[in-house]
XYZ file of C-alpha atoms in Angstrom:
678
model
C 43.520 45.560 68.823
C 41.200 42.513 69.436
C 38.227 43.178 71.307
C 37.844 41.583 74.576
C 35.220 41.133 77.012
C 33.738 44.174 78.871
C 34.531 42.628 82.261
C 38.143 41.767 81.065
C 38.527 45.226 79.493
C 37.299 47.142 82.581
C 40.108 45.162 84.762
C 42.698 45.907 82.487
C 41.818 49.674 82.187
C 41.639 49.782 85.954
C 45.123 48.362 86.040
C 46.710 50.323 83.359
C 45.205 53.616 84.955
C 46.686 52.730 88.371
C 50.346 51.888 86.856
C 50.298 54.806 84.723
C 49.266 57.213 87.942
C 51.954 55.352 89.835
C 54.620 55.938 87.247
C 53.633 59.745 86.845
C 53.401 60.259 90.712
C 57.164 58.567 91.134
C 58.469 60.259 88.051
C 57.070 63.920 88.388
C 56.591 63.980 92.314
C 59.480 61.911 93.869
C 61.585 62.031 90.961
C 62.205 58.303 90.401
C 61.681 56.362 87.409
C 59.902 53.026 87.600
C 59.915 52.429 84.007
C 61.164 53.920 80.790
C 59.242 56.771 79.133
C 58.732 54.352 76.015
C 57.430 51.837 78.274
C 54.959 54.282 80.007
C 53.667 55.762 76.453
C 52.936 52.116 75.201
C 50.759 51.572 78.349
C 48.997 54.724 77.619
C 48.737 54.107 74.180
C 46.888 50.540 75.016
C 44.843 52.355 77.834
C 43.543 54.709 74.941
C 42.582 51.939 72.638
C 40.659 50.120 75.300
C 38.869 53.376 76.044
C 38.180 53.941 72.605
C 36.557 50.310 72.330
C 34.547 50.941 75.487
C 33.951 54.792 75.738
C 31.267 54.203 78.546
C 34.391 52.996 80.850
C 36.066 56.379 80.510
C 36.235 58.190 83.694
C 37.126 61.730 84.557
C 40.516 60.839 86.297
C 41.697 58.648 83.512
C 45.419 59.580 82.281
C 44.047 59.888 78.727
C 41.636 62.760 79.619
C 44.459 65.129 79.762
C 44.714 65.555 76.164
C 43.545 68.819 74.754
C 41.781 69.515 71.644
C 39.196 72.241 72.630
C 39.510 75.993 71.239
C 38.444 78.698 73.722
C 36.925 81.809 72.870
C 38.410 83.683 75.740
C 39.696 83.544 79.090
C 37.367 84.356 81.989
C 38.474 86.503 85.002
C 38.687 84.857 88.477
C 39.048 86.528 91.621
C 41.721 84.595 93.667
C 40.376 83.537 97.419
C 43.480 85.176 98.959
C 45.769 87.612 97.085
C 48.783 85.929 95.121
C 51.793 88.109 96.848
C 55.076 89.110 95.375
C 58.130 89.058 97.523
C 60.615 91.700 98.599
C 64.176 90.762 96.988
C 67.286 90.552 98.903
C 70.654 89.993 97.303
C 73.372 89.449 100.150
C 74.000 88.235 103.618
C 73.461 91.702 105.152
C 70.097 92.094 103.605
C 69.000 88.709 104.681
C 70.353 89.463 108.340
C 68.276 92.588 108.448
C 65.183 90.958 107.518
C 65.850 88.564 110.229
C 66.397 91.406 112.620
C 63.207 92.877 111.900
C 61.280 89.674 112.426
C 62.871 89.113 115.645
C 61.819 92.818 116.977
C 58.192 91.754 116.131
C 58.626 88.367 117.760
C 61.311 88.963 120.771
C 60.269 85.537 122.441
C 60.132 83.095 119.577
C 62.706 80.748 118.210
C 62.519 81.209 114.137
C 63.030 78.528 111.804
C 63.689 79.355 108.476
C 62.328 77.302 105.458
C 64.365 77.559 102.156
C 63.417 76.477 98.564
C 64.725 76.916 95.086
C 62.749 79.732 93.333
C 61.355 78.528 90.149
C 61.228 80.612 86.974
C 57.923 79.899 85.381
C 54.196 81.129 85.466
C 52.555 81.457 88.774
C 49.282 79.355 88.733
C 46.709 78.153 91.277
C 45.047 74.720 90.985
C 41.471 74.463 93.048
C 40.455 71.226 93.995
C 37.016 70.488 95.565
C 36.819 67.176 97.304
C 39.816 65.967 95.916
C 38.890 66.915 92.028
C 40.487 69.473 90.146
C 37.884 72.083 88.910
C 39.777 75.280 88.159
C 43.257 76.338 87.104
C 43.758 80.201 87.736
C 46.820 82.428 86.484
C 48.349 84.743 88.942
C 47.511 87.872 86.932
C 47.715 90.987 89.073
C 47.443 89.091 92.509
C 43.886 89.775 92.916
C 42.394 88.713 89.619
C 43.741 85.847 87.442
C 42.577 84.149 84.187
C 40.763 80.945 84.138
C 42.986 78.388 82.088
C 41.344 75.389 83.614
C 41.157 73.604 80.098
C 44.807 74.128 79.540
C 45.995 73.188 82.857
C 44.196 70.022 82.468
C 46.568 68.915 79.627
C 49.593 69.427 81.712
C 50.769 65.899 82.007
C 51.999 66.022 85.817
C 48.597 67.843 87.236
C 46.529 65.204 88.505
C 42.804 65.442 87.844
C 42.026 64.103 90.987
C 44.203 64.290 94.239
C 46.035 61.092 95.660
C 44.253 59.286 98.461
C 46.962 58.403 101.427
C 46.462 57.481 104.700
C 47.167 60.331 107.248
C 46.293 62.865 104.405
C 42.702 62.348 103.809
C 41.691 65.565 105.322
C 42.911 67.427 102.195
C 40.146 65.234 99.966
C 37.416 67.001 101.820
C 36.481 70.373 100.784
C 38.400 73.083 99.222
C 42.394 72.731 98.601
C 44.325 75.184 96.620
C 47.513 74.643 95.658
C 50.016 77.113 94.395
C 52.835 76.907 92.246
C 54.751 77.323 89.004
C 54.196 76.175 85.388
C 57.571 75.509 84.108
C 59.372 73.820 81.124
C 62.553 71.870 81.620
C 65.892 73.264 80.014
C 66.288 70.137 77.986
C 62.799 70.027 76.510
C 63.099 73.577 75.835
C 66.232 73.159 73.788
C 64.853 70.229 72.086
C 62.182 72.469 70.820
C 64.360 75.042 69.767
C 66.524 72.623 67.807
C 63.417 71.410 66.156
C 62.336 74.868 65.095
C 66.073 75.659 63.836
C 65.214 72.602 61.443
C 61.989 73.878 60.279
C 63.568 77.275 59.702
C 61.239 78.865 62.218
C 62.411 81.538 64.910
C 63.628 80.082 67.793
C 62.152 80.873 71.299
C 63.563 83.367 73.798
C 63.428 81.509 77.059
C 61.365 78.368 78.920
C 59.568 80.893 80.945
C 58.168 83.104 78.493
C 57.188 79.990 76.381
C 55.464 78.285 79.199
C 53.660 81.434 80.010
C 52.464 81.787 76.493
C 51.549 78.459 76.117
C 49.218 78.287 78.903
C 47.423 81.382 77.694
C 46.702 79.552 74.036
C 43.236 79.520 73.255
C 43.725 76.108 71.235
C 44.154 73.462 74.161
C 45.544 71.255 71.844
C 48.656 73.317 71.337
C 49.193 73.655 74.976
C 48.872 69.672 75.351
C 51.768 69.594 72.641
C 54.083 71.530 74.752
C 56.158 69.536 77.447
C 54.774 71.708 80.599
C 54.895 70.733 84.063
C 53.876 72.097 87.328
C 55.805 72.253 90.757
C 53.977 73.595 93.727
C 55.241 75.936 96.370
C 52.165 76.415 98.507
C 48.904 75.017 99.684
C 45.831 77.141 101.141
C 43.335 75.483 103.218
C 39.888 77.288 104.727
C 41.376 75.662 107.975
C 44.780 77.442 108.715
C 45.260 74.778 111.346
C 45.288 71.832 108.842
C 49.043 73.130 107.893
C 51.395 73.675 110.761
C 54.862 74.511 108.929
C 55.971 74.971 105.323
C 57.923 71.779 105.602
C 54.645 69.771 106.487
C 53.196 71.629 103.559
C 55.593 70.459 100.903
C 55.285 66.829 102.448
C 51.494 66.873 102.046
C 51.574 68.464 98.524
C 53.717 65.357 97.640
C 51.608 62.873 99.464
C 48.462 64.238 97.340
C 50.478 63.499 94.173
C 51.558 66.715 93.086
C 55.315 67.710 92.495
C 57.398 70.115 94.820
C 60.901 70.629 95.194
C 62.784 68.077 96.928
C 65.770 70.695 97.755
C 63.660 72.569 100.198
C 65.129 72.713 103.639
C 64.691 74.044 107.119
C 67.550 75.873 108.937
C 67.622 77.311 112.551
C 69.881 80.063 112.016
C 71.329 82.832 109.143
C 74.302 80.845 108.876
C 72.677 77.758 107.805
C 70.519 79.824 105.175
C 73.359 81.354 103.663
C 75.370 78.303 103.415
C 72.593 76.910 101.358
C 72.481 79.680 99.326
C 76.162 79.630 98.485
C 75.839 75.804 97.825
C 73.127 76.465 95.119
C 74.740 79.472 93.613
C 76.700 76.973 91.305
C 74.806 73.935 91.667
C 71.496 75.590 90.402
C 72.742 75.175 86.840
C 72.444 71.317 87.463
C 68.682 71.880 88.245
C 66.419 70.919 85.260
C 64.676 74.132 85.257
C 65.893 77.502 85.206
C 66.115 79.727 88.610
C 67.208 83.095 89.485
C 67.278 82.695 93.479
C 65.764 80.940 96.500
C 62.818 81.677 98.805
C 63.287 81.981 102.544
C 60.179 81.911 104.570
C 59.480 81.635 108.370
C 58.723 77.934 108.704
C 55.841 78.316 111.264
C 52.775 79.393 109.036
C 50.663 80.933 112.010
C 53.613 83.107 112.886
C 54.317 84.007 109.354
C 50.873 84.891 108.786
C 50.836 87.117 111.860
C 53.445 89.114 110.682
C 51.000 90.611 107.879
C 51.765 92.136 104.564
C 53.692 95.456 103.477
C 52.537 96.622 100.257
C 52.633 93.808 97.791
C 54.873 91.336 100.032
C 54.458 89.402 103.198
C 56.645 90.085 106.126
C 57.151 86.404 106.690
C 59.127 85.942 103.547
C 61.734 87.159 101.160
C 63.400 86.196 97.649
C 67.153 85.786 97.450
C 68.174 86.788 94.025
C 71.345 85.597 92.695
C 73.371 87.891 90.097
C 71.231 88.473 87.204
C 71.707 86.420 83.970
C 69.841 89.089 82.025
C 70.253 92.770 81.486
C 70.223 95.795 79.374
C 72.954 97.216 77.572
C 74.065 99.448 74.352
C 75.805 97.868 71.495
C 78.703 100.373 70.924
C 80.160 98.466 67.691
C 79.911 95.191 66.054
C 83.464 93.659 65.274
C 83.997 90.300 63.460
C 86.331 87.472 64.661
C 87.849 84.854 62.426
C 87.994 81.467 64.113
C 90.694 78.736 63.485
C 88.265 77.242 60.663
C 88.208 80.457 58.944
C 84.911 81.342 59.785
C 83.732 85.000 60.543
C 81.768 85.441 63.575
C 80.306 89.252 64.527
C 80.559 90.160 68.245
C 78.835 93.001 69.961
C 81.050 95.315 71.714
C 78.658 96.368 74.804
C 78.637 98.682 77.483
C 79.885 96.784 80.324
C 77.107 94.958 82.381
C 77.254 92.574 85.207
C 75.482 89.056 84.435
C 75.723 86.039 86.611
C 78.131 87.509 88.840
C 80.829 88.608 86.003
C 81.547 91.588 84.143
C 80.341 91.269 80.337
C 81.567 93.477 77.726
C 80.673 91.463 74.518
C 78.147 89.151 73.151
C 78.216 86.618 70.203
C 75.783 87.665 67.419
C 76.400 84.169 65.769
C 76.173 85.136 62.020
C 74.766 87.978 59.780
C 71.148 86.055 59.398
C 70.708 86.321 63.246
C 71.777 90.014 63.247
C 69.154 90.428 60.439
C 66.325 88.567 62.167
C 66.709 90.539 65.530
C 67.547 93.585 63.189
C 70.635 94.514 65.674
C 72.115 97.682 65.241
C 75.334 99.663 66.392
C 73.679 102.159 69.083
C 70.768 99.826 69.808
C 69.765 99.173 73.558
C 69.565 95.281 73.820
C 68.602 92.751 76.335
C 71.529 90.433 77.204
C 71.246 87.237 78.779
C 73.491 84.478 79.965
C 72.289 81.042 81.140
C 74.559 78.964 83.018
C 78.006 79.039 81.609
C 76.845 79.763 78.008
C 78.387 82.745 76.130
C 76.578 85.993 76.553
C 73.978 86.538 73.656
C 71.698 89.357 72.657
C 67.832 88.450 73.088
C 66.405 91.329 71.665
C 66.331 94.962 70.541
C 64.323 97.456 72.635
C 63.426 99.315 69.388
C 61.691 101.985 71.139
C 65.077 103.278 72.630
C 66.615 103.030 69.092
C 68.695 106.407 68.220
C 67.589 108.274 65.182
C 69.716 107.522 61.992
C 70.928 104.056 62.711
C 71.461 101.626 59.895
C 71.299 97.945 59.215
C 74.693 96.279 59.819
C 76.370 95.162 56.576
C 78.381 92.052 57.101
C 79.989 92.009 53.916
C 81.146 95.833 53.889
C 82.372 95.356 57.340
C 84.453 92.434 56.425
C 86.037 94.814 53.708
C 86.807 97.382 56.179
C 88.111 95.178 58.935
C 90.204 92.649 56.683
C 90.928 94.618 53.640
C 93.423 91.976 52.552
C 91.231 89.100 52.777
C 88.302 87.643 50.647
C 85.534 85.748 52.147
C 82.724 84.000 50.913
C 79.423 82.208 52.061
C 78.825 79.066 50.724
C 75.119 78.156 49.546
C 73.057 77.241 51.991
C 75.137 78.332 55.003
C 74.831 81.391 57.281
C 78.609 81.714 57.860
C 81.215 83.705 55.929
C 84.458 81.726 55.594
C 87.851 82.794 54.213
C 88.144 82.212 50.286
C 90.454 79.328 49.521
C 91.241 78.436 53.243
C 90.191 75.275 54.488
C 90.657 74.402 58.430
C 93.808 72.454 57.777
C 95.630 74.869 55.682
C 94.850 77.466 58.092
C 96.102 75.439 60.952
C 99.310 74.628 59.069
C 99.913 78.449 58.336
C 99.253 79.161 62.075
C 101.315 76.579 63.565
C 104.425 77.612 60.933
C 103.838 81.107 62.484
C 103.591 79.918 65.904
C 107.013 77.999 65.628
C 108.783 80.634 63.374
C 111.951 82.392 64.888
C 110.231 85.700 65.806
C 107.454 83.716 67.762
C 108.467 80.723 69.669
C 111.328 79.825 67.684
C 110.796 75.809 67.843
C 113.495 73.949 65.873
C 112.033 71.231 63.653
C 108.714 72.475 63.019
C 109.181 73.756 59.716
C 106.610 73.975 56.686
C 107.145 70.006 55.720
C 107.197 68.729 59.122
C 103.928 70.921 60.204
C 102.444 69.673 57.262
C 103.276 65.943 58.073
C 101.869 66.476 61.606
C 98.616 68.034 60.684
C 97.848 65.606 57.619
C 98.452 62.647 60.238
C 95.679 64.029 62.450
C 98.135 64.535 65.286
C 97.505 68.212 65.684
C 94.249 69.881 65.587
C 95.113 72.992 67.316
C 98.195 74.895 68.236
C 98.391 73.509 71.824
C 98.356 70.059 70.534
C 102.198 70.084 69.867
C 102.654 69.833 73.209
C 100.715 66.696 73.461
C 102.646 64.908 70.991
C 104.230 61.345 71.827
C 107.781 60.296 70.426
C 106.340 57.010 69.129
C 103.394 58.939 67.315
C 105.811 60.940 65.577
C 108.499 58.357 64.858
C 105.620 56.558 62.503
C 105.394 59.658 60.190
C 107.483 59.401 57.011
C 109.829 62.256 57.614
C 110.813 61.267 61.190
C 112.958 58.506 62.764
C 113.753 58.023 66.402
C 116.223 60.800 66.838
C 114.408 63.423 64.839
C 111.105 62.670 66.525
C 112.888 63.153 69.936
C 114.562 66.331 68.932
C 111.421 67.585 67.903
C 109.450 66.668 71.122
C 112.598 68.369 73.006
C 112.421 71.558 71.030
C 108.516 71.963 71.735
C 108.973 71.174 75.562
C 111.680 73.875 75.677
C 109.154 76.521 74.169
C 106.950 76.306 77.148
C 108.124 79.467 78.906
C 108.304 81.827 75.961
C 108.416 85.647 76.695
C 104.907 87.137 76.645
C 105.348 89.478 73.481
C 106.872 86.260 71.593
C 103.606 84.229 72.684
C 101.177 86.998 71.687
C 103.043 87.505 68.309
C 102.922 83.704 67.799
C 99.190 83.467 68.209
C 98.794 85.128 64.767
C 96.384 87.906 65.502
C 95.764 89.885 62.589
C 97.426 93.250 62.233
C 99.340 92.266 65.528
C 103.177 92.257 64.441
C 106.088 91.592 66.869
C 106.344 95.338 67.927
C 102.635 95.525 68.570
C 102.943 92.620 70.678
C 105.542 94.113 72.575
C 103.820 97.174 73.135
C 100.390 95.463 74.304
C 102.303 93.732 77.022
C 104.220 96.975 78.027
C 100.794 98.434 78.619
C 98.797 95.632 79.974
C 101.530 93.594 81.454
C 99.632 90.335 81.365
C 97.471 88.450 78.544
C 94.452 88.391 80.614
C 94.235 91.966 81.059
C 94.705 92.190 77.237
C 92.041 89.494 76.752
C 89.680 91.695 78.964
C 90.463 94.839 77.472
C 87.660 96.866 75.446
C 88.170 98.832 72.198
C 88.640 102.051 74.035
C 91.417 100.622 76.344
C 93.045 98.671 73.426
C 93.298 102.082 71.559
C 95.604 103.550 74.119
C 98.195 101.531 73.295
C 100.503 103.393 70.679
C 100.108 102.069 67.302
C 97.061 100.580 67.810
C 94.045 102.037 65.668
C 90.552 101.134 64.959
C 91.105 98.310 62.737
C 93.937 96.849 65.084
C 91.832 96.943 68.031
C 88.922 95.311 66.489
C 91.297 92.521 65.253
C 92.421 91.927 68.755
C 89.202 92.524 70.439
C 87.651 90.021 67.841
C 90.414 87.227 68.362
C 89.968 87.423 72.041
C 86.109 87.274 72.187
C 86.232 84.159 69.470
C 85.284 81.079 72.158
C 87.634 78.898 70.211
C 90.620 80.908 70.908
C 89.481 81.422 74.553
C 89.392 77.614 74.777
C 92.836 77.454 73.116
C 94.318 79.581 75.805
C 92.858 77.496 78.293
C 94.365 74.439 76.500
C 97.760 76.161 76.435
C 97.456 76.822 80.342
C 96.427 72.781 80.732
C 99.331 71.563 78.896
C 101.978 73.731 80.982
C 102.614 76.739 78.500
C 103.340 79.661 80.833
C 104.544 82.724 78.703
C 106.735 84.746 80.951
C 106.426 88.858 81.398
C 109.590 90.494 81.536
C 109.344 94.188 81.955
C 111.602 96.154 79.469
C 110.741 99.637 80.997
C 114.276 100.002 82.153
C 115.972 98.580 78.988
C 119.292 100.442 77.884
C 117.616 101.340 74.789
C 114.159 102.215 76.227
C 112.457 104.823 74.268
C 114.795 104.821 71.576
C 113.125 103.890 68.240
C 115.119 102.260 65.106
C 114.755 101.724 61.365
C 116.933 99.534 59.333
C 117.552 100.161 55.486
C 119.561 97.660 53.127
C 121.261 94.478 54.081
C 122.959 93.432 57.478
C 126.052 91.369 56.899
C 126.216 89.741 60.306
C 122.151 89.067 61.227
C 119.094 89.167 59.528
C 116.615 92.152 59.645
C 114.393 89.990 62.078
C 117.184 89.430 64.219
C 118.053 93.007 64.400
C 114.677 93.785 65.101
C 114.476 91.051 68.106
C 117.834 92.491 69.416
C 116.675 95.924 69.732
C 113.221 94.897 71.175
C 114.949 92.770 73.724
C 116.684 95.581 74.984
C 113.759 97.650 75.066
C 113.952 99.652 71.980
C 111.434 99.859 69.171
C 111.956 98.618 65.812
C 109.758 100.080 63.108
C 109.502 99.699 59.243
C 109.362 103.351 58.278
C 111.153 106.576 59.418
C 109.271 109.068 61.377
C 109.953 112.459 63.341
C 110.184 110.202 66.583
C 112.727 108.092 64.989
C 116.195 107.901 66.726
C 118.330 106.060 64.548
C 118.361 104.685 60.972
C 120.824 101.735 60.590
C 122.158 101.376 57.000
C 123.158 98.053 55.662
C 124.439 97.275 52.359
C 122.501 98.398 49.293
C 120.178 100.995 51.232
C 116.982 102.336 49.695
C 117.073 106.292 48.896
C 113.491 106.939 50.482
C 114.355 106.090 54.075
C 117.710 108.241 53.954
C 115.831 111.245 52.473
C 113.298 110.905 55.388
C 116.206 110.444 57.967
C 117.995 113.690 56.629
C 114.601 115.555 56.611
C 113.979 114.879 60.422
C 117.660 115.004 61.304
C 117.611 111.142 62.412
C 121.093 110.227 63.333
C 122.702 107.470 60.753
C 124.711 104.145 62.104
C 126.642 101.941 59.760
C 126.345 98.025 60.889
C 129.382 98.130 62.896
C 128.187 101.341 64.984
C 124.902 99.461 65.451
C 126.614 96.228 66.625
C 128.870 98.394 69.253
C 125.418 100.115 70.278
C 123.687 96.972 70.887
C 126.684 95.116 72.391
C 127.534 97.966 74.831
C 123.870 97.914 75.884
C 123.834 94.131 76.502
C-alpha cells in the first residue's frame, strides 16, 4: 500500500482498532454481527499493513497483537488466588429438590433465588487483569495450581488484552479482576477442521473439548493462534466481594467489560422454574454452537452462597445438572456387516447395551474397514462410545489396557465371505468401502422393487420387471417408498404407460398400503429372510419395532434363525439408510398389519410339497398354509407333519417322509384340508 503521512496513519489506525474491537465485542459478547467476517478480516489486514509501515504506532491492545508465533520451553506452575472448585452432580428433579432442602435448612429465613446457566464443555481457565490489562492466563490444573498459558491465551481472538471501559463499571478497571471461564471450540469449526484433515489424509480429532484443551497447551503459540478457539466466562472474582452482589449482575458486568458470557443464563425463584428451564434445554442444547452436557444451578446471592462454604471439592451453593450421558463405555460383542441400498457393505459393532443421550444403544457404526484398522477395533474390546446430538452412535477409541488376550484384528474380506457366502464384493481403487460386485445402485433398486411388489410380498399388480425398470430409469423412484409418491401424470409420460394403465398402477400401489406384517418384512428383501422366516419373526416379536431393536441373542431365539441369518437381520436394521426407509414408509402412509396366527387351524402343523400341483403354484400353496398358521418348509424333517405329493414327485423327499413316518397327502386331500380349515 502507498505510504501515507504519519498523522493520517495514526488517525486511521485508531479508527480501525475501534471498529475492529467494536465488531469483536458485538460478535463474541452480544452475539450480533455488525459486518461480515470477510469485511472484518479486510479491516484487520489493512491495520496490519499500517502497523507494519509505522511500527512505533503499535500498541499492546491492538487487535493485531493476538497473533502467536512464540515457541515456549515449558509452562510455569501458578497458584490460584482462590481454589477453582468442582461441582457436585445431580441428575433429576428429586436430587435438585434435595439440594435445595439442604440449603433451606442452613438458611431458614431467606427467600432463595436460583441462577441457571448452560454448562460449557471446554477447558477451565482464569484470566487475570490488573487495572484493566490482561497480565496472565492460567489453566485450572488441580484447582489449587494451574499452568501459565498467557502467551497462548493472548492468541484467542475474543479475549481482550484490555477490558472495555463503560460507564458504571469503571471500578472493575481498577485493581485485580479475575475472570473465570472455559476455552471452547464451536462445533461447526471443529467439523470444518476434521473435514480438512480428512482431505489431507490425516487422523480426525475426537471431540472439540479435547482439541481445545490440547491446543491451549501447545508450546508453539502459532499453532494455538491457527485454531478457532473462543473464551466464554462463567465467573468473576474481585478482592472486594461486595463489588459483585449476584451472579446475574456478575454476568452483566462481564459482558460490559467486553468478555463473552452465555446469554441463556436466567434467574428463577423456585425449583419448578429451574426444572422447566432444564427440560427446555434438554433438546434445544443441540442447537447451541458449542457442546454441553448439562446446566449449572447456583444460589444467585453471592454473599449467601459464599457463607454456605465448601464440602470436599464442591461449594454447597451450586450444583451441576447433568443430562443423560452422550459418551459411555461398552464391549464389542460382535462385528456384523450391513448392505445398504447402494450395495455398500458397512461394518457395525454389536455392543453390550448402554444408555447414551437417554436412549438404549446396542450398536455403533464402524464406517469402513480402514476406520476399524486405524482404531484397531476388535471383537471383545472395551470401547468408548459417543453420541453427539442425533448422530449415529460411534466408537471413539479402544481401551487397550482392557483388551482380552488372544483377540485378533478384524478381517473384512473373510467376514464378508462368512456372512454372505453367495455374494461377491470388491473394493474400488481409491475407496474405503467394499461394494457388491456388478451391482450398481439402480440395478439393486430394480431387483429390490421387483421383489417388494412380487406375489409373495406386497403383490402389487403392474409392477413387473419392465415397468419397474421404466420407473427407476426415469428417475421417478429412488427407493422402495417412492412408489407411494407417484403421480398419474408422471407415469403417463413413460413409454410403457397410457392414462388407464398409469391409473391402474397408482391404484394398485395405493391398495398395498396395509399389507400383513410378514409380507412387508419379506418384501424388504433382507438377506436370508424368506416368507417363513418373516412369519416366524413376526410371530415371536409381534411388531417391526421390536424386530428392529432386537440384538443377536434375541434374534437367534426365533426358530430357524441361526448366526448368519441373525447377523443379516441385525445388519439390515442397523443400516441408517434402511432406518430412514422405514421412517419414510410411515410418512407416506404404509402401515403393515399384525394379525396373530397363534390360533390358526393349521397352527403348529408343518408341510412340505414335492412335485407339481395342478390347481396352484407352490408359492400359492405355501401362502395358503402360512395364512392358516401352518409352516411351509422346503425339506422333510422329523417334525414335518404332512408331505403333499403332486405330479412328478421327487424320490428323496418321499424316502425321508417314509423314514420319519410323515403322512402323505395328494393334491385333492391337501385342498380339502385347507378348505376345511378356512
